[in-house]
């Protein structure tokens, strides 16, 4: 028996679940887990289903598409054993990268990582020690277009499913954001909305904030305003120094990013307009 993961979105109408279930049964399938949500704002129905079937992916897909055709759905389906392929992008900060690599090596992160890209050489040793390919693509004002073209080539040549910006300190162009729409995850060093610019934790310290946090979101052309996947906050007090806030912030960033990457890799995140539906 092959285990499959399916996500489907369409306009909400009576009979969707019945039609989907019947199409899975026709493919000799047995549903082992299913979660659904109807968005009242957009009238969009979203479902994530795991099921087993002895039939091939093509046979199961055809059955599902035929059975749900009246609802004109968008269907995404894969064998659960097929892992998503992630390209990680970094600059000089290593905490998010190291956390992702650790979880990947011990089997907690269900992804394959064909390549890690950086605009600096600083983290080459960490990546190559993990047995992964490291590619340095320097970025300047004059070379940004060529650098992003090289990145897109890497994405295509390595059959990359999604990109992870693990504290990659370059703003992606609007064109690249469109190319990677819905498949580029960024970690922001704040519980959005937050302090912008350099040294955000020092700005927070100067303002005497009581909560700091981190936000993982999809990258869009609107800087740090993409659909949010995961967030976390940490309460702080007047005795915390700016350096302590940085330490707490690093820990929050890596845990939030790792959860977002895992949820995306397991097809638990579905975009509905500018918002996300995130299934447990």
Coordinates of C-alpha atoms in Angstrom, one line a residue:
X1 CA 0.0 0.0 0.0
X2 CA 1.3 3.4 -0.9
X3 CA 0.5 6.3 1.4
X4 CA -0.5 9.6 -0.3
X5 CA -0.9 13.2 0.8
X6 CA -3.5 15.3 -0.9
X7 CA -4.5 19.0 -0.6
X8 CA -7.4 20.5 -2.5
X9 CA -8.9 23.9 -2.7
X10 CA -12.1 25.1 -4.5
X11 CA -15.2 27.2 -4.0
X12 CA -17.2 25.9 -1.1
X13 CA -20.3 23.9 -2.2
X14 CA -22.3 21.0 -0.7
X15 CA -20.9 17.5 -1.6
X16 CA -17.2 18.2 -1.9
X17 CA -16.1 15.8 0.9
X18 CA -18.5 13.1 -0.4
X19 CA -17.1 13.4 -3.9
X20 CA -13.5 13.3 -2.7
X21 CA -14.1 10.4 -0.4
X22 CA -15.8 8.4 -3.2
X23 CA -13.0 9.0 -5.6
X24 CA -10.5 7.8 -3.2
X25 CA -12.6 4.6 -2.5
X26 CA -12.8 4.0 -6.3
X27 CA -9.0 3.9 -6.2
X28 CA -9.2 1.3 -3.5
X29 CA -8.1 3.9 -1.0
X30 CA -8.5 4.1 2.7
X31 CA -8.4 7.6 4.4
X32 CA -6.2 7.6 7.5
X33 CA -6.4 11.4 8.3
X34 CA -8.4 14.3 7.0
X35 CA -8.7 18.0 8.0
X36 CA -10.8 20.6 6.3
X37 CA -11.6 24.3 6.6
X38 CA -14.2 26.6 4.9
X39 CA -13.0 30.2 4.8
X40 CA -15.9 32.5 5.4
X41 CA -14.1 35.6 3.9
X42 CA -13.5 34.1 0.5
X43 CA -15.9 31.1 0.3
X44 CA -12.9 28.9 -0.3
X45 CA -13.0 25.2 0.9
X46 CA -9.6 23.7 1.8
X47 CA -8.9 20.0 2.7
X48 CA -5.8 18.0 3.5
X49 CA -6.1 14.2 3.4
X50 CA -3.8 11.3 3.9
X51 CA -4.8 7.9 2.6
X52 CA -3.5 4.6 1.5
X53 CA -4.0 2.8 -1.8
X54 CA -2.4 0.0 -3.8
X55 CA -2.9 2.0 -7.0
X56 CA -0.2 4.2 -8.7
X57 CA -0.1 7.9 -8.3
X58 CA -1.4 8.4 -11.9
X59 CA -4.4 6.1 -11.3
X60 CA -5.3 7.7 -8.0
X61 CA -4.9 11.3 -9.4
X62 CA -7.1 10.4 -12.3
X63 CA -9.8 9.1 -10.0
X64 CA -9.7 12.2 -7.8
X65 CA -9.7 14.6 -10.7
X66 CA -12.6 12.8 -12.4
X67 CA -14.6 12.5 -9.2
X68 CA -14.2 16.1 -8.1
X69 CA -14.3 17.7 -11.6
X70 CA -17.7 19.4 -10.9
X71 CA -16.1 21.6 -8.2
X72 CA -13.2 22.7 -10.5
X73 CA -10.6 22.2 -7.7
X74 CA -6.9 22.8 -7.5
X75 CA -5.4 19.5 -6.4
X76 CA -1.9 18.8 -5.2
X77 CA -1.0 15.1 -4.5
X78 CA 2.2 13.2 -3.9
X79 CA 3.3 9.9 -2.3
X80 CA 4.1 10.6 1.3
X81 CA 7.5 9.0 0.9
X82 CA 8.6 11.6 -1.7
X83 CA 10.3 14.3 0.2
X84 CA 10.2 18.0 -0.8
X85 CA 13.5 19.4 -2.1
X86 CA 14.6 22.6 -0.4
X87 CA 17.2 25.1 -1.3
X88 CA 18.5 27.0 1.7
X89 CA 19.8 30.6 1.4
X90 CA 22.1 32.1 4.1
X91 CA 24.4 35.1 4.6
X92 CA 26.7 35.2 7.7
X93 CA 24.3 34.4 10.6
X94 CA 24.5 30.6 11.1
X95 CA 21.9 29.8 13.9
X96 CA 19.0 29.0 11.6
X97 CA 21.1 27.1 9.1
X98 CA 22.7 25.0 11.8
X99 CA 19.3 24.2 13.4
X100 CA 17.8 23.1 10.0
X101 CA 20.9 21.0 9.2
X102 CA 20.7 19.3 12.6
X103 CA 17.0 18.5 12.3
X104 CA 17.7 17.3 8.7
X105 CA 20.6 15.0 9.7
X106 CA 18.7 13.4 12.6
X107 CA 15.6 12.8 10.5
X108 CA 13.3 15.4 12.1
X109 CA 13.1 17.6 8.9
X110 CA 11.4 15.7 6.1
X111 CA 13.2 17.4 3.2
X112 CA 16.1 16.8 0.8
X113 CA 18.6 19.6 0.6
X114 CA 20.5 19.5 -2.8
X115 CA 22.3 22.8 -2.3
X116 CA 22.9 25.7 0.0
X117 CA 23.4 29.2 -1.5
X118 CA 25.0 32.2 0.2
X119 CA 26.2 35.6 -0.8
X120 CA 29.2 35.2 1.4
X121 CA 31.8 32.4 2.0
X122 CA 31.6 32.4 5.8
X123 CA 29.4 29.3 6.2
X124 CA 30.9 27.1 3.5
X125 CA 32.6 24.9 6.1
X126 CA 29.4 24.2 8.0
X127 CA 27.6 23.2 4.8
X128 CA 30.3 21.1 3.4
X129 CA 30.9 19.4 6.7
X130 CA 27.3 18.3 6.5
X131 CA 28.0 16.7 3.1
X132 CA 26.0 19.3 1.2
X133 CA 26.8 21.4 -1.9
X134 CA 27.6 25.0 -1.2
X135 CA 27.3 27.7 -3.9
X136 CA 28.5 31.3 -3.3
X137 CA 26.7 33.9 -5.4
X138 CA 28.0 37.4 -4.4
X139 CA 25.4 40.1 -4.8
X140 CA 26.1 43.8 -5.5
X141 CA 23.9 46.6 -6.9
X142 CA 25.5 46.0 -10.2
X143 CA 25.3 42.2 -10.2
X144 CA 21.9 41.6 -8.6
X145 CA 20.1 40.7 -11.8
X146 CA 22.8 38.2 -12.8
X147 CA 23.0 36.7 -9.3
X148 CA 19.2 36.1 -9.2
X149 CA 19.3 34.5 -12.7
X150 CA 22.0 32.1 -11.4
X151 CA 19.8 31.3 -8.4
X152 CA 16.8 30.6 -10.6
X153 CA 19.0 28.2 -12.7
X154 CA 20.0 26.4 -9.5
X155 CA 16.3 26.1 -8.6
X156 CA 15.4 24.6 -12.0
X157 CA 18.5 22.4 -12.4
X158 CA 18.0 20.8 -8.9
X159 CA 14.3 20.4 -9.2
X160 CA 13.8 22.6 -6.1
X161 CA 10.3 22.6 -4.6
X162 CA 10.8 25.5 -2.2
X163 CA 13.4 28.0 -1.0
X164 CA 14.2 28.8 2.6
X165 CA 15.7 32.2 3.5
X166 CA 17.5 31.3 6.7
X167 CA 18.6 34.8 7.6
X168 CA 19.6 35.6 4.0
X169 CA 20.3 39.3 4.2
X170 CA 19.4 40.4 0.7
X171 CA 16.1 41.7 -0.5
X172 CA 14.8 39.7 -3.4
X173 CA 13.7 41.6 -6.5
X174 CA 10.0 41.8 -7.4
X175 CA 10.6 39.5 -10.4
X176 CA 12.2 36.8 -8.3
X177 CA 9.4 37.1 -5.7
X178 CA 7.0 36.4 -8.5
X179 CA 9.0 33.4 -9.7
X180 CA 9.1 31.9 -6.2
X181 CA 5.6 32.9 -5.2
X182 CA 4.2 30.6 -2.6
X183 CA 7.4 28.6 -2.3
X184 CA 9.9 30.9 -0.6
X185 CA 9.9 31.0 3.2
X186 CA 11.6 33.9 5.1
X187 CA 12.2 34.2 8.9
X188 CA 11.8 37.7 10.2
X189 CA 13.5 38.8 13.3
X190 CA 10.4 40.2 14.9
X191 CA 6.8 39.4 15.8
X192 CA 5.4 41.3 12.8
X193 CA 4.8 44.2 12.6
X194 CA 8.0 45.2 14.2
X195 CA 11.1 47.4 14.2
X196 CA 12.6 47.8 10.8
X197 CA 16.2 48.4 9.7
X198 CA 19.5 47.6 11.5
X199 CA 19.7 46.2 15.0
X200 CA 16.0 45.5 15.6
X201 CA 16.7 44.0 19.0
X202 CA 18.6 47.1 20.1
X203 CA 15.7 49.2 18.9
X204 CA 13.3 47.0 20.9
X205 CA 15.5 47.3 24.0
X206 CA 15.6 51.1 23.7
X207 CA 11.8 51.2 23.5
X208 CA 11.4 48.9 26.5
X209 CA 9.3 46.3 24.8
X210 CA 7.8 43.5 26.8
X211 CA 7.5 40.9 24.1
X212 CA 9.9 39.9 21.3
X213 CA 9.4 37.2 18.7
X214 CA 9.9 35.9 15.2
X215 CA 7.7 35.4 12.2
X216 CA 8.0 32.9 9.3
X217 CA 6.2 34.0 6.2
X218 CA 6.1 33.6 2.5
X219 CA 8.1 36.0 0.5
X220 CA 6.3 38.6 -1.6
X221 CA 7.2 41.8 -3.3
X222 CA 5.8 43.7 -0.3
X223 CA 8.8 43.5 2.1
X224 CA 8.0 41.5 5.2
X225 CA 4.2 41.5 4.5
X226 CA 3.8 38.1 3.0
X227 CA 1.3 35.5 4.2
X228 CA 2.3 34.3 7.7
X229 CA 3.0 30.7 8.4
X230 CA 4.2 30.6 12.0
X231 CA 5.0 33.0 14.8
X232 CA 6.2 32.9 18.4
X233 CA 6.8 35.4 21.2
X234 CA 8.9 35.5 24.3
X235 CA 8.2 37.7 27.3
X236 CA 11.0 39.9 28.6
X237 CA 11.5 42.3 31.4
X238 CA 13.4 45.4 32.3
X239 CA 16.5 43.5 33.5
X240 CA 17.1 41.9 30.0
X241 CA 20.0 43.5 28.2
X242 CA 20.1 44.1 24.4
X243 CA 22.6 41.2 24.2
X244 CA 20.1 38.9 26.0
X245 CA 17.4 39.9 23.6
X246 CA 19.6 38.9 20.7
X247 CA 20.2 35.5 22.3
X248 CA 16.5 35.0 23.0
X249 CA 15.7 36.2 19.5
X250 CA 18.1 33.7 17.8
X251 CA 16.5 30.8 19.7
X252 CA 13.0 32.0 18.7
X253 CA 13.9 32.5 15.1
X254 CA 15.3 29.0 14.6
X255 CA 12.4 27.3 16.2
X256 CA 9.8 29.3 14.3
X257 CA 11.6 28.7 11.0
X258 CA 12.0 25.0 11.5
X259 CA 8.3 24.6 12.3
X260 CA 7.4 26.6 9.2
X261 CA 9.7 24.6 7.0
X262 CA 8.4 21.3 8.3
X263 CA 4.7 22.3 7.9
X264 CA 5.3 23.4 4.3
X265 CA 7.3 20.3 3.5
X266 CA 4.4 18.2 4.8
X267 CA 1.8 20.1 2.8
X268 CA 0.1 21.4 5.9
X269 CA 0.1 25.1 4.7
X270 CA -2.4 26.2 2.0
X271 CA -2.5 29.7 0.7
X272 CA -5.9 31.3 0.6
X273 CA -5.5 34.8 -0.8
X274 CA -3.1 36.7 1.4
X275 CA -3.7 34.4 4.3
X276 CA -2.7 30.8 5.1
X277 CA -4.6 27.8 6.3
X278 CA -2.2 25.7 8.5
X279 CA -3.4 22.2 9.4
X280 CA -2.0 20.4 12.5

